[in-house]
Coordinates of C-alpha atoms in Angstrom, one line a residue:
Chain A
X391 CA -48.8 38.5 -28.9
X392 CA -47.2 41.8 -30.0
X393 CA -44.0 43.1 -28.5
X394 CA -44.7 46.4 -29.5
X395 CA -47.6 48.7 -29.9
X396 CA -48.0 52.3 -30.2
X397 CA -50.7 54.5 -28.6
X398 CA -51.4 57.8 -30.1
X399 CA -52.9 60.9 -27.6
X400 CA -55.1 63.3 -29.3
X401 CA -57.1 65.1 -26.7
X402 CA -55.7 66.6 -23.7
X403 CA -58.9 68.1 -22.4
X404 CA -62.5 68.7 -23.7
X405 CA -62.0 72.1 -25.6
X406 CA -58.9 70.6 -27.0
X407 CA -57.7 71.5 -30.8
X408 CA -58.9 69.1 -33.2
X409 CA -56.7 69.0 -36.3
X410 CA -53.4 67.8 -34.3
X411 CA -55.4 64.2 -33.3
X412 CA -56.5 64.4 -37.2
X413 CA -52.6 64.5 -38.3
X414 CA -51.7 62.1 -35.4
X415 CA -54.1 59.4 -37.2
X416 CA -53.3 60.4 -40.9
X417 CA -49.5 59.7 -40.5
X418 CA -48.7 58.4 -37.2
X419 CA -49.2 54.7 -38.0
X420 CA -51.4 54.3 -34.5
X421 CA -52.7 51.2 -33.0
X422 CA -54.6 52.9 -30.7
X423 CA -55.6 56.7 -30.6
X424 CA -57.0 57.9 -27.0
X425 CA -58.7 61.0 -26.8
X426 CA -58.9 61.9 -22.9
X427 CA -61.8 64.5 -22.3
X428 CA -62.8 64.8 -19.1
X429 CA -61.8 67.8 -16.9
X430 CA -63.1 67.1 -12.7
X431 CA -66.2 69.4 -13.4
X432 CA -66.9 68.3 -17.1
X433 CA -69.1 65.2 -15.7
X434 CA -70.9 67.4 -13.5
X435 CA -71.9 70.3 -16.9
X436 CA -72.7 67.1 -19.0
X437 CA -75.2 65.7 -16.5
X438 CA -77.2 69.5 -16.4
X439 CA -76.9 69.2 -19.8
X440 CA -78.6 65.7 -19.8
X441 CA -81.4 66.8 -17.4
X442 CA -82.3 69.1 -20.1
X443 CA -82.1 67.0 -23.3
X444 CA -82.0 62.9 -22.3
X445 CA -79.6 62.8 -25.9
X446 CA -77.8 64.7 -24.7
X447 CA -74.5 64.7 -22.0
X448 CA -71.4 63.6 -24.1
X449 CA -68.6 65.3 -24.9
X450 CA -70.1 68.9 -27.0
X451 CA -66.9 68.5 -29.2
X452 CA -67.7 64.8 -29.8
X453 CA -69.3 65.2 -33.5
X454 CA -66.7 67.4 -34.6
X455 CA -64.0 65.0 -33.5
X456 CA -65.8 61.6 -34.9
X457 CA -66.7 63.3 -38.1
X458 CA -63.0 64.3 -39.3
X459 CA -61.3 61.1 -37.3
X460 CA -63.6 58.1 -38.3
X461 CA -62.8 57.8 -41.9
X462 CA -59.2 57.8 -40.7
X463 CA -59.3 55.2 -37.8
X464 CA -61.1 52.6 -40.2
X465 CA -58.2 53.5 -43.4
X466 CA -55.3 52.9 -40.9
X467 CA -57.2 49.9 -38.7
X468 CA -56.1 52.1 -35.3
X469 CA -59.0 51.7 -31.9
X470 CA -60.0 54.5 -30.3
X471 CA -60.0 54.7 -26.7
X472 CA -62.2 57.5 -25.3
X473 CA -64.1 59.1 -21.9
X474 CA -66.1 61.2 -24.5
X475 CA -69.1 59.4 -23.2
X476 CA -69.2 61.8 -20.1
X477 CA -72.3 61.7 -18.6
X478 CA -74.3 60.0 -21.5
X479 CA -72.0 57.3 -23.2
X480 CA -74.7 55.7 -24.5
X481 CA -75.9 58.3 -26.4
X482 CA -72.8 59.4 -27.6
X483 CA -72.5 55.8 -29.0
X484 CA -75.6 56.1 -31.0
X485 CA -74.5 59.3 -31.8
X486 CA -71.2 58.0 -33.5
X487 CA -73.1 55.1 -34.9
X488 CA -75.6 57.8 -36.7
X489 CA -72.2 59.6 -37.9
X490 CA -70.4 56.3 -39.3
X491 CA -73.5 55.2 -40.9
X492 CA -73.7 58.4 -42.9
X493 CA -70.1 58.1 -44.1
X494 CA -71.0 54.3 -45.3
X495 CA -68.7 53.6 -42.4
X496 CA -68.8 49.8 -40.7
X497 CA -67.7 50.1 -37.1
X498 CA -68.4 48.6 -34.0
X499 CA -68.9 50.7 -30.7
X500 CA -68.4 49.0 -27.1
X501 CA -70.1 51.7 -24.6
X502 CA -69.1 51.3 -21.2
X503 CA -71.4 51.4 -17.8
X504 CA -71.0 52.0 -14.5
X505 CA -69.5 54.6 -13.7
X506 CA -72.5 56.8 -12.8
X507 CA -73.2 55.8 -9.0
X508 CA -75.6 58.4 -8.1
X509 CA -77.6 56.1 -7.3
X510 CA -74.9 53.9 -5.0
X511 CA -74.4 57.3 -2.7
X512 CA -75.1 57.8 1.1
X513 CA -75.7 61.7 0.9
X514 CA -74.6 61.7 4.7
X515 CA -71.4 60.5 3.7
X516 CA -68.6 63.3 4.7
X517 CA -66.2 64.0 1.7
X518 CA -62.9 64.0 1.7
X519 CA -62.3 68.0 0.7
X520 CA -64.3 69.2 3.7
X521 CA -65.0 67.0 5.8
X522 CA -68.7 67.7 5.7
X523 CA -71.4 65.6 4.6
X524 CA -71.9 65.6 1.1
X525 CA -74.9 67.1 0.5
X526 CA -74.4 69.9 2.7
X527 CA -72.9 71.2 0.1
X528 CA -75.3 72.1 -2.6
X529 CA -78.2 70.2 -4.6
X530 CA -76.0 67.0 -5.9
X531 CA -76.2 66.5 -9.3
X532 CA -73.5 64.0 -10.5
X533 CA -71.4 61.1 -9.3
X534 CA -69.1 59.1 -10.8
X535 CA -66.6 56.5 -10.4
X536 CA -62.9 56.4 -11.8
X537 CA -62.8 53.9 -13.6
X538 CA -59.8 51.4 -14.2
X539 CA -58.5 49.3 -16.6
X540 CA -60.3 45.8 -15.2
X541 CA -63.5 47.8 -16.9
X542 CA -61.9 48.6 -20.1
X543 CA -60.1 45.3 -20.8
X544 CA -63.4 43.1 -21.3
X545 CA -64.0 45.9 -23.7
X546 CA -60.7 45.3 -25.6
X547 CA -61.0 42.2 -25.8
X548 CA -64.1 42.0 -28.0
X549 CA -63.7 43.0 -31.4
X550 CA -64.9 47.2 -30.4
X551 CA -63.3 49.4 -32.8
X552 CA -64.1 52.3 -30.3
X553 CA -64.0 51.8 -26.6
X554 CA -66.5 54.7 -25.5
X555 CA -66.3 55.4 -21.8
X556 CA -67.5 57.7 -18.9
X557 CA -65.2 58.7 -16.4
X558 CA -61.9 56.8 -16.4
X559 CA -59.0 57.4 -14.7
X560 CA -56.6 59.3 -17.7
X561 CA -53.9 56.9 -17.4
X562 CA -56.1 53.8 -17.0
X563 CA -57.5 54.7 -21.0
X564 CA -53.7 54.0 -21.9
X565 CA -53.0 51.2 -19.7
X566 CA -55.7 49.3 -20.9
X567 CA -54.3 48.3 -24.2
X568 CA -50.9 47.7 -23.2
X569 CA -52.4 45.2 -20.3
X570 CA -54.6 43.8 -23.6
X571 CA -51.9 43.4 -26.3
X572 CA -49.0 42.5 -23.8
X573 CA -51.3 39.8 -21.6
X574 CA -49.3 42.0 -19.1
X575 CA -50.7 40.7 -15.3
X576 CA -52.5 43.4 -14.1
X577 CA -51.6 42.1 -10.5
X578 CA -48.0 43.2 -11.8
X579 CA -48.0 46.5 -9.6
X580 CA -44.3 47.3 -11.5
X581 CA -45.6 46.9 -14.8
X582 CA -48.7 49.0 -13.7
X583 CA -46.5 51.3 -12.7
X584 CA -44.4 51.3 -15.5
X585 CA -47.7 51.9 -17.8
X586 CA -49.1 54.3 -16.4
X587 CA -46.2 56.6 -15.9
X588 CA -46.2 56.4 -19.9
X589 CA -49.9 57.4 -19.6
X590 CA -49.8 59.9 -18.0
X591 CA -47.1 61.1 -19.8
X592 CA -49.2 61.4 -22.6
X593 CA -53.0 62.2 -21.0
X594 CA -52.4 65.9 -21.3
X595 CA -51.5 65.7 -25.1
X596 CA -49.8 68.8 -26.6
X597 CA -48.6 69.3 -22.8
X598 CA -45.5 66.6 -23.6
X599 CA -45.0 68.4 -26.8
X600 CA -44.2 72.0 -26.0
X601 CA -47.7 73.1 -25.5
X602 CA -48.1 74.3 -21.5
X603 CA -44.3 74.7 -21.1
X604 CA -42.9 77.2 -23.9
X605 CA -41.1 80.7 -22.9
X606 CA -39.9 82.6 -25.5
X607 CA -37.1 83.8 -23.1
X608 CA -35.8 80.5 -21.3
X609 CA -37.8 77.6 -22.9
X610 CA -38.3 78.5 -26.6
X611 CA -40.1 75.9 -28.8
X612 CA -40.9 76.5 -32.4
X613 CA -44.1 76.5 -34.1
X614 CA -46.3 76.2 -31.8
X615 CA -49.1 77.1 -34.3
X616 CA -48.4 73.5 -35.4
X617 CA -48.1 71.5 -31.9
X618 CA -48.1 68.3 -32.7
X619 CA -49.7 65.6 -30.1
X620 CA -48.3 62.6 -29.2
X621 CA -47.2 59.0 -29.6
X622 CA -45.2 56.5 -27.6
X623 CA -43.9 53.3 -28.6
X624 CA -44.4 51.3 -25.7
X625 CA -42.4 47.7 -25.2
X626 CA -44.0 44.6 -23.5
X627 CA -41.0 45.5 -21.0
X628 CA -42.6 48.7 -20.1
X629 CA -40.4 50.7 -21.6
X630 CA -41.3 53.4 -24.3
X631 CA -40.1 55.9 -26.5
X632 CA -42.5 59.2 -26.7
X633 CA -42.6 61.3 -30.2
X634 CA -44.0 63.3 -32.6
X635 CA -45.2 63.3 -35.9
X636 CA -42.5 64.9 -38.3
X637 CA -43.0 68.2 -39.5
X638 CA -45.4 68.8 -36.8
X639 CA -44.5 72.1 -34.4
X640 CA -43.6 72.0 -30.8
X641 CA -40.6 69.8 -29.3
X642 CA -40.8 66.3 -26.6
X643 CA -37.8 66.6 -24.8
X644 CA -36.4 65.8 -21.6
X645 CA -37.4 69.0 -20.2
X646 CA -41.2 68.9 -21.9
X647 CA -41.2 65.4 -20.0
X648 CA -40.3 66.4 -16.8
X649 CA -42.8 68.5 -16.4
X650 CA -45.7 66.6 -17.6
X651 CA -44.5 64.2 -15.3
X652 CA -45.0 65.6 -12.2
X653 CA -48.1 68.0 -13.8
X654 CA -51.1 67.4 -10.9
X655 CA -48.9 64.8 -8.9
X656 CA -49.6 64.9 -5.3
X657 CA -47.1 62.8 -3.8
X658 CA -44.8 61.6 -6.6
X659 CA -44.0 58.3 -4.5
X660 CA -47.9 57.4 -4.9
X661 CA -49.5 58.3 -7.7
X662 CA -52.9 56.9 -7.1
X663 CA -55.0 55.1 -10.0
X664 CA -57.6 52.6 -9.8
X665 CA -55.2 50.3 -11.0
X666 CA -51.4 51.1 -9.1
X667 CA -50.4 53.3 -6.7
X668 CA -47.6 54.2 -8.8
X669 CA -43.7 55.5 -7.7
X670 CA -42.6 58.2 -10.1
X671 CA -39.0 59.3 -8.5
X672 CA -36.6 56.6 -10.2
X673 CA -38.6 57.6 -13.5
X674 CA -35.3 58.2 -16.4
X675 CA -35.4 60.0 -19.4
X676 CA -33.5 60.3 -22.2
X677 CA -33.3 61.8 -25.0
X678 CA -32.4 59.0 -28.0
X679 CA -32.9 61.6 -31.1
X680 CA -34.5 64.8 -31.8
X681 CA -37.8 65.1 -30.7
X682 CA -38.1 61.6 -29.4
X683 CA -37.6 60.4 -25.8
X684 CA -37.1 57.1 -23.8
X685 CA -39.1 56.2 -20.7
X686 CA -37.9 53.7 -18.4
X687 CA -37.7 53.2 -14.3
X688 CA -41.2 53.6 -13.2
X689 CA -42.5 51.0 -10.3
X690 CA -44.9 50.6 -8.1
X691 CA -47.8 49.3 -5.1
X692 CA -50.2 47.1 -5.5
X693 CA -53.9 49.0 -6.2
X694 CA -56.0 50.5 -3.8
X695 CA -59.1 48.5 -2.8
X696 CA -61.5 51.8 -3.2
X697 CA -62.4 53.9 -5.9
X698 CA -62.5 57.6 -6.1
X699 CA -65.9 58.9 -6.9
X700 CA -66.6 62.8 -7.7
X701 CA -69.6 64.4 -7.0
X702 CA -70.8 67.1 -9.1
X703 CA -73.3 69.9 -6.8
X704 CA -74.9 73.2 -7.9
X705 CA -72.6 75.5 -5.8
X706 CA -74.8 78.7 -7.1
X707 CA -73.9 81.7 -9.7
X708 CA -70.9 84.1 -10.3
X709 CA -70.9 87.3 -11.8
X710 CA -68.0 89.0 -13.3
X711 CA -68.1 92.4 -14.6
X712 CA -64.6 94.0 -15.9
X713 CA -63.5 97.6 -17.3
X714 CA -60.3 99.2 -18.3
X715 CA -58.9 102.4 -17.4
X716 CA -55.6 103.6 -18.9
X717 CA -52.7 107.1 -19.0
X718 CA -52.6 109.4 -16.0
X719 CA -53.9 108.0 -12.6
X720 CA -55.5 104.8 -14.4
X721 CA -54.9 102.6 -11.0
X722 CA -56.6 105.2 -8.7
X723 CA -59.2 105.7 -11.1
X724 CA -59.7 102.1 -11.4
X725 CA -59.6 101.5 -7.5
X726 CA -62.1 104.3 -6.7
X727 CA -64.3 102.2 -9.7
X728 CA -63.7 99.8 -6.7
X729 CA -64.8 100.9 -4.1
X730 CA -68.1 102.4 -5.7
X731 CA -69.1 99.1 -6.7
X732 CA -68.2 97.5 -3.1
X733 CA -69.7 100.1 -1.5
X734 CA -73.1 99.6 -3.9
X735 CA -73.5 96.4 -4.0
X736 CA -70.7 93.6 -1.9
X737 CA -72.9 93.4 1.1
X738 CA -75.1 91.3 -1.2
X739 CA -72.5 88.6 -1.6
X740 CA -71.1 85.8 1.1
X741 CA -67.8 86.0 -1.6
X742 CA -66.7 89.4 -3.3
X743 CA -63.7 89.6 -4.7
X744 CA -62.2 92.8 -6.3
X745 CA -58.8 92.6 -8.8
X746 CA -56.9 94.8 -10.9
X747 CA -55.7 92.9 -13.9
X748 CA -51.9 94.2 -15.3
X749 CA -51.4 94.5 -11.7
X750 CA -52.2 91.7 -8.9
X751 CA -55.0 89.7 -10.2
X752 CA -53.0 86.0 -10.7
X753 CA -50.6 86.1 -7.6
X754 CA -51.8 89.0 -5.5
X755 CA -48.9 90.6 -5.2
X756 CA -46.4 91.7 -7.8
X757 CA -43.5 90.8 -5.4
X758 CA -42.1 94.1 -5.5
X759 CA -40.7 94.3 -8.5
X760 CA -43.0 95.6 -11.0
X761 CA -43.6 99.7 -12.0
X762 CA -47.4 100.8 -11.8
X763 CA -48.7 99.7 -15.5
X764 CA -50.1 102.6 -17.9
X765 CA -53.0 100.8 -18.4
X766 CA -55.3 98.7 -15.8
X767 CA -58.4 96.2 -15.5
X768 CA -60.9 96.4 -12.8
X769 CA -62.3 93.2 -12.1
X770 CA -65.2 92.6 -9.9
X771 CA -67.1 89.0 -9.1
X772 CA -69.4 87.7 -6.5
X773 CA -71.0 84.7 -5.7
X774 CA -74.5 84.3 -5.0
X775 CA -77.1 82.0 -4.9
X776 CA -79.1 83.6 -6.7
X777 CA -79.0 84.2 -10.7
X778 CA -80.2 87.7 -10.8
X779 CA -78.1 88.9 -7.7
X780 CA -74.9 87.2 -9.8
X781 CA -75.9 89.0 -12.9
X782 CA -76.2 92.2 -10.7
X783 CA -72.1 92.9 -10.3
X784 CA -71.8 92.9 -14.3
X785 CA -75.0 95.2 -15.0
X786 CA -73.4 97.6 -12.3
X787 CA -69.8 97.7 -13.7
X788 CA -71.1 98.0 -17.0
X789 CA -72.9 101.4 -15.5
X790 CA -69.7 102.6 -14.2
X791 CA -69.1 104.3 -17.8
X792 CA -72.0 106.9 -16.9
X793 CA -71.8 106.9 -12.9
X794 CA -67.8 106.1 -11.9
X795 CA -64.5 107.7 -12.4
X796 CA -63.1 109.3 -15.9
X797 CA -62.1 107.5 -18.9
X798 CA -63.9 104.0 -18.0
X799 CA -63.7 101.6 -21.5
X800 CA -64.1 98.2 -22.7
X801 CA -66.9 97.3 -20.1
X802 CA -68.0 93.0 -20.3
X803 CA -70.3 91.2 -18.0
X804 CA -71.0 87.6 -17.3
X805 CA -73.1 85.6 -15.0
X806 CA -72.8 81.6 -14.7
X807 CA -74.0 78.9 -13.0
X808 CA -71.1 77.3 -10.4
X809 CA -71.2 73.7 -10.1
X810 CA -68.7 72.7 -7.3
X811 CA -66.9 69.1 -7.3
X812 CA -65.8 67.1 -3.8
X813 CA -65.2 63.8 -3.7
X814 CA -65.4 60.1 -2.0
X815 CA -63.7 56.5 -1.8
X816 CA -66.4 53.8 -3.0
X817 CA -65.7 50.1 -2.2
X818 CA -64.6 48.6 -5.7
X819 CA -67.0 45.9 -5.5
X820 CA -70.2 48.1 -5.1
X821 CA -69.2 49.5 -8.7
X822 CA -70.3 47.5 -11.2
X823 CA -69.8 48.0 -14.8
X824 CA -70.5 46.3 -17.9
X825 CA -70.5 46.7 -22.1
X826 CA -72.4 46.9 -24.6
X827 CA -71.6 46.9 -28.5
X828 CA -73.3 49.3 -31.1
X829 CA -72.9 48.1 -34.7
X830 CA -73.0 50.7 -37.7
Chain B
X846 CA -29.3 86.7 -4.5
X847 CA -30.7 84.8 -8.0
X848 CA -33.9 84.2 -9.3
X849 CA -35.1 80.6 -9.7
X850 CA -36.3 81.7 -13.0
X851 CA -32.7 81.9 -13.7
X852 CA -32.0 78.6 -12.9
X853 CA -35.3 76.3 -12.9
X854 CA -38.3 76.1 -14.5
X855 CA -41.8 74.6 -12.9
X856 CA -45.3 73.8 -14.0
X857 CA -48.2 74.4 -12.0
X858 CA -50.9 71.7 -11.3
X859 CA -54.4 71.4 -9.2
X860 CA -56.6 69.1 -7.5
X861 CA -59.5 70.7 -5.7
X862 CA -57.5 73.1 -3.5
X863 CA -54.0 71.3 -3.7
X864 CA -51.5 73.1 -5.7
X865 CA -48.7 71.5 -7.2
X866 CA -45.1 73.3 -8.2
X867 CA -42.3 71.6 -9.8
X868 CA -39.3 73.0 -9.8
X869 CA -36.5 71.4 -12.4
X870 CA -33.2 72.7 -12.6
X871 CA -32.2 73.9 -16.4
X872 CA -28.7 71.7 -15.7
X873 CA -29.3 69.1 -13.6
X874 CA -26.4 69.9 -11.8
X875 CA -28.1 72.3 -10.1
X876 CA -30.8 69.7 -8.5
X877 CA -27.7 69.9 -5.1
X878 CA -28.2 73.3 -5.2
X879 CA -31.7 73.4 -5.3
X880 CA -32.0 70.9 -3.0
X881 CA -30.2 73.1 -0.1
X882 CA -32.0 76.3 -0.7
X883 CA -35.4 75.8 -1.6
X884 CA -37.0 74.1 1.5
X885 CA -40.7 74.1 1.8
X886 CA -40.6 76.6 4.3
X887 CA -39.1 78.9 2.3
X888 CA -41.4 78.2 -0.6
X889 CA -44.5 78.3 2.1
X890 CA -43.2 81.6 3.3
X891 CA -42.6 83.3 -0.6
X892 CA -46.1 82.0 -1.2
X893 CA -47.8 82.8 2.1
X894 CA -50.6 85.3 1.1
X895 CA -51.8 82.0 -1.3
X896 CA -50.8 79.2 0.8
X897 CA -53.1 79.0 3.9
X898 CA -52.1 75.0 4.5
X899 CA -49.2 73.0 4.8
X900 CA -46.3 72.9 2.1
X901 CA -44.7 69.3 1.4
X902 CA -41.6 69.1 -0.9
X903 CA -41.0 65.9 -2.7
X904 CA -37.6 64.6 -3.8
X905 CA -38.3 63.2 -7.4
X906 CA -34.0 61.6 -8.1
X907 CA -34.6 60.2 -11.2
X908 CA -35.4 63.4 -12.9
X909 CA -33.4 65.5 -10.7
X910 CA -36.4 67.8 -10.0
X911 CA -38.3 68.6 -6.6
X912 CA -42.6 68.6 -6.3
X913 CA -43.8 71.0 -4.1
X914 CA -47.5 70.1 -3.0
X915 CA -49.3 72.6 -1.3
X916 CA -52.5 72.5 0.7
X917 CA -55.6 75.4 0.9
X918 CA -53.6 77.1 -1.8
X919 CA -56.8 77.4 -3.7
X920 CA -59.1 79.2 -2.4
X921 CA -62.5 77.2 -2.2
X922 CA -61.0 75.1 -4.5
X923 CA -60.8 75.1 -8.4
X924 CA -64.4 74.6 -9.1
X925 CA -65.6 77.2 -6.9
X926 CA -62.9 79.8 -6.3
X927 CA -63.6 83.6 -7.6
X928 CA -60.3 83.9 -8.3
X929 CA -59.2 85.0 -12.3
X930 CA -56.9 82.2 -12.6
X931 CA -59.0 79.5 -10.3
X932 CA -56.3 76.6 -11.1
X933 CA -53.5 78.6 -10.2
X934 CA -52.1 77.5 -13.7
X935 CA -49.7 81.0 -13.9
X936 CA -48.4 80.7 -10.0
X937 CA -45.5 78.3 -11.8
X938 CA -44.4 82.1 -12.5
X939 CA -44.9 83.0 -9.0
X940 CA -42.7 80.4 -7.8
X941 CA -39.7 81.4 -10.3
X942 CA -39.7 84.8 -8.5
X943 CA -38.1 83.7 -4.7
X944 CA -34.9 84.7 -5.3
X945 CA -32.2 82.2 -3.4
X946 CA -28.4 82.4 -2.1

């Protein structure tokens, strides 16, 4: 049994950069690489995506990733753990099977099931955002488990060089192979604790290594052009250090981990996985040497008995239109640009929302401290449930530049379909998952 | 009268219509400080144009840092909100602006 493995993170979300996770495998000596890829709404896009082509409904970026990363997992003999499955995992397996077998790659591909319970769902059921019934909501066209580790580990434990998953919870695709190489008791809610505090340290990727937290002014980190992702060494104790990979940009310090470690924490005292209900407050960090930081003091409650399930519904279609307006009088201009379009058009819309960007658009207010800018950004959206309605509010800024105020540039539309996420608690033992292996 | 962005820095976080604020002292002697004079009504009133729920702070020792989870902060929530910056990913920024004894 090892004492010591290390787990590399090379994905933070689906869009993520590419080349750092590349690097991260070339010189970071990894036993395991995880790629986390999931945002809340991602499931929901991949399973319109499916409906439309049945090969389709993994992760877009998946190709992209395989194609550069596989030569390098099977050189350095380091697993990947990934939720680039999304809403299709088994495609995506034969789709990484198609890739390895092109390179004159041998690997093995353990695609997990189960997640999906669309099929498992009482539509009548109220969810836990609203308090309404579920499909009040909107046509429902996703649902899907979190996922623990007790569904990754029989995957683990085979000889899978890539553990290809649906939805997950992040931290659970770390824990997994510390609970695998360790033989660590997964009825051990400390060490659960203590393992998934160092997962999701590391879920968000480039978040623990600068990216996400930089300010030129109070927080500067260097070459950020280079962030490097990163690694922890983790301890059959629980402990870990958390790194880089030398020469890489960005920084992991105490700061960087503080706060990733409270990033999207409700209640620090319970963090809730499938697998712990994990206590973050006596959390320590140190730093032991540049760029490389010790974990230690995480705890925590035995696991829930239900799982979290998010359901994906088509909540409609926004429309954005935008145009600038800049010198003398840009911000009347821009708000008479305003008030032509309400006056047109926002009866059409149950939401109708009007900002000026440079001015109050992210906190809506500039807390009294900020001069009028010389240069402004009307922004109009609406929501409708119709497509063409949506598309209206862009097609009628755009024709502000001939029929609204002076001096009107840099006009954009966009229209897009809206599909809304609420969720559920699913008894553990309705889920059922299983495996199954793909061979190149 | 200081600015927290003087003293502390925070990172924003989301789930559906919860946002989450840290706030971390630069020195971590300043967690007392912080502590005394950053309550979550204060935070709730600096915020109250966003914040249409409850505010909760959370004591987090260990790192000598302070959560602040607040509810119907979100419009809609994430996946349906209007709003340019539908997580709320910039209103760490927002938070760094109450200014405190």
């Amino acid at each position: 049994m090892k004492k010591s493995i290390r787990i590399g993170s090379g994905a933070g979300f689906s869009g993520d950069r590419i080349e750092p996770a590349l690097i991260l495998t070339e010189k970071g000596n990894l036993d395991y690489l995880v790629l986390e890829c999931l945002a809340e709404r991602t499931i929901a896009l991949a399973q319109k995506q499916k409906q439309i082509n049945p090969s389709l409904g993994y992760d877009p970026l998946l190709e992209r990733r395989i194609e550069g990363l596989l030569p390098l997992l099977v050189k350095h003999r380091t697993r990947l753990v990934t939720n680039m499955g999304a809403a299709n995992p088994l495609a995506a397996g034969n789709k990484i099977i198609e890739i390895a077998k092109k390179q004159g790659l041998k690997v093995k591909v353990a695609v997990v099931h189960g997640d999906d319970v669309l099929s498992l769902l009482d539509p009548e059921e109220n969810c836990l955002e609203t308090g309404l019934p579920l499909q009040s909501h909107g046509k429902i066209v996703s649902a899907n488990a979190y996922l623990g580790i007790d569904t990754l580990l029989p995957a683990l434990q085979s000889e899978a060089d890539i553990i290809l998953t649906g939805r997950v919870a992040d931290p659970s695709l770390f824990l997994a192979p510390m609970v695998h190489e360790f033989s660590w008791n997964s009825n051990n809610p400390v060490l659960m604790g203590k393992g998934t505090v160092i997962g999701h340290l590391l879920e968000c990727a480039g978040q623990i290594t600068g990216g996400y937290f930089a300010d030129p002014v109070s927080k500067p980190v260097d070459g950020l052009e280079n962030l490097g992702f990163p690694f922890a060494d983790i301890l059959d104790n629980g402990t870990a250090t958390i790194s880089k990979v030398p020469g890489t940009g960005g920084k992991v310090s105490v700061q960087t981990a503080k706060e990733q470690l409270l990033y999207e924490v409700i209640d620090p005292s319970k963090y809730i996985t499938p697998d712990v209900v994990a206590d973050f407050r006596e959390v320590k960090i140190d730093q032991i040497e540049n760029d490389t930081i010790q974990i230690s003091g995480g705890s925590g409650k035995p696991k829930p008995e239900k799982l979290k399930v998010s359901v994906g519904y088509e909540a409609g279609f926004v429309g954005e239109g935008e145009i600038s307006y800049a010198g003398a009088h840009a911000l009347e201009r821009a708000k008479l640009a305003g008030v032509i379009i309400e006056k047109r058009i926002g009866h059409l819309y149950p939401e109708f929302r009007i900002d000026y960007i440079g001015l109050n658009s992210l906190h809506g207010t500039d807390f009294g401290n900020s001069p009028i800018p010389y240069e402004i950004r009307l922004r109009v959206s609406g929501k409708s449930k119709d497509q063409k309605t949506a598309a209206l509010i862009g097609e009628e800024v755009e024709a502000l530049y001939t029929n609204g105020p002076a001096g009107g540039g840099g006009a954009r539309k966009s229209v897009r379909e809206l599909l809304g996420v609420v969720s559920v608690l699913m008894d553990r033992n309705k889920v059922k998952t299983t495996f199954e292996i793909l061979e190149s | 009268m200081i600015k927290l962005s003087k003293i502390a820095h925070s990172r924003a976080g989301d789930k559906g219509n919860i946002l989450m604020l840290s706030l971390i002292p630069f020195e971590e002697k300043d967690y007392e400080w912080l502590l005394r004079e950053v309550t979550a009504e204060k935070v709730k009133a600096h915020l109250s144009h966003l914040i249409k729920g409850e505010v909760i702070r959370y004591e987090i020792p260990g790192i000598h840092a302070l959560q602040f989870t607040c509810y119907q902060a979100l419009g809609p929530g994430v996946t349906t909100s209007l709003a340019l910056d539908a997580h709320g990913k910039s209103l760490s920024y927002a938070l760094l602006e109450m200014e405190i004894e």
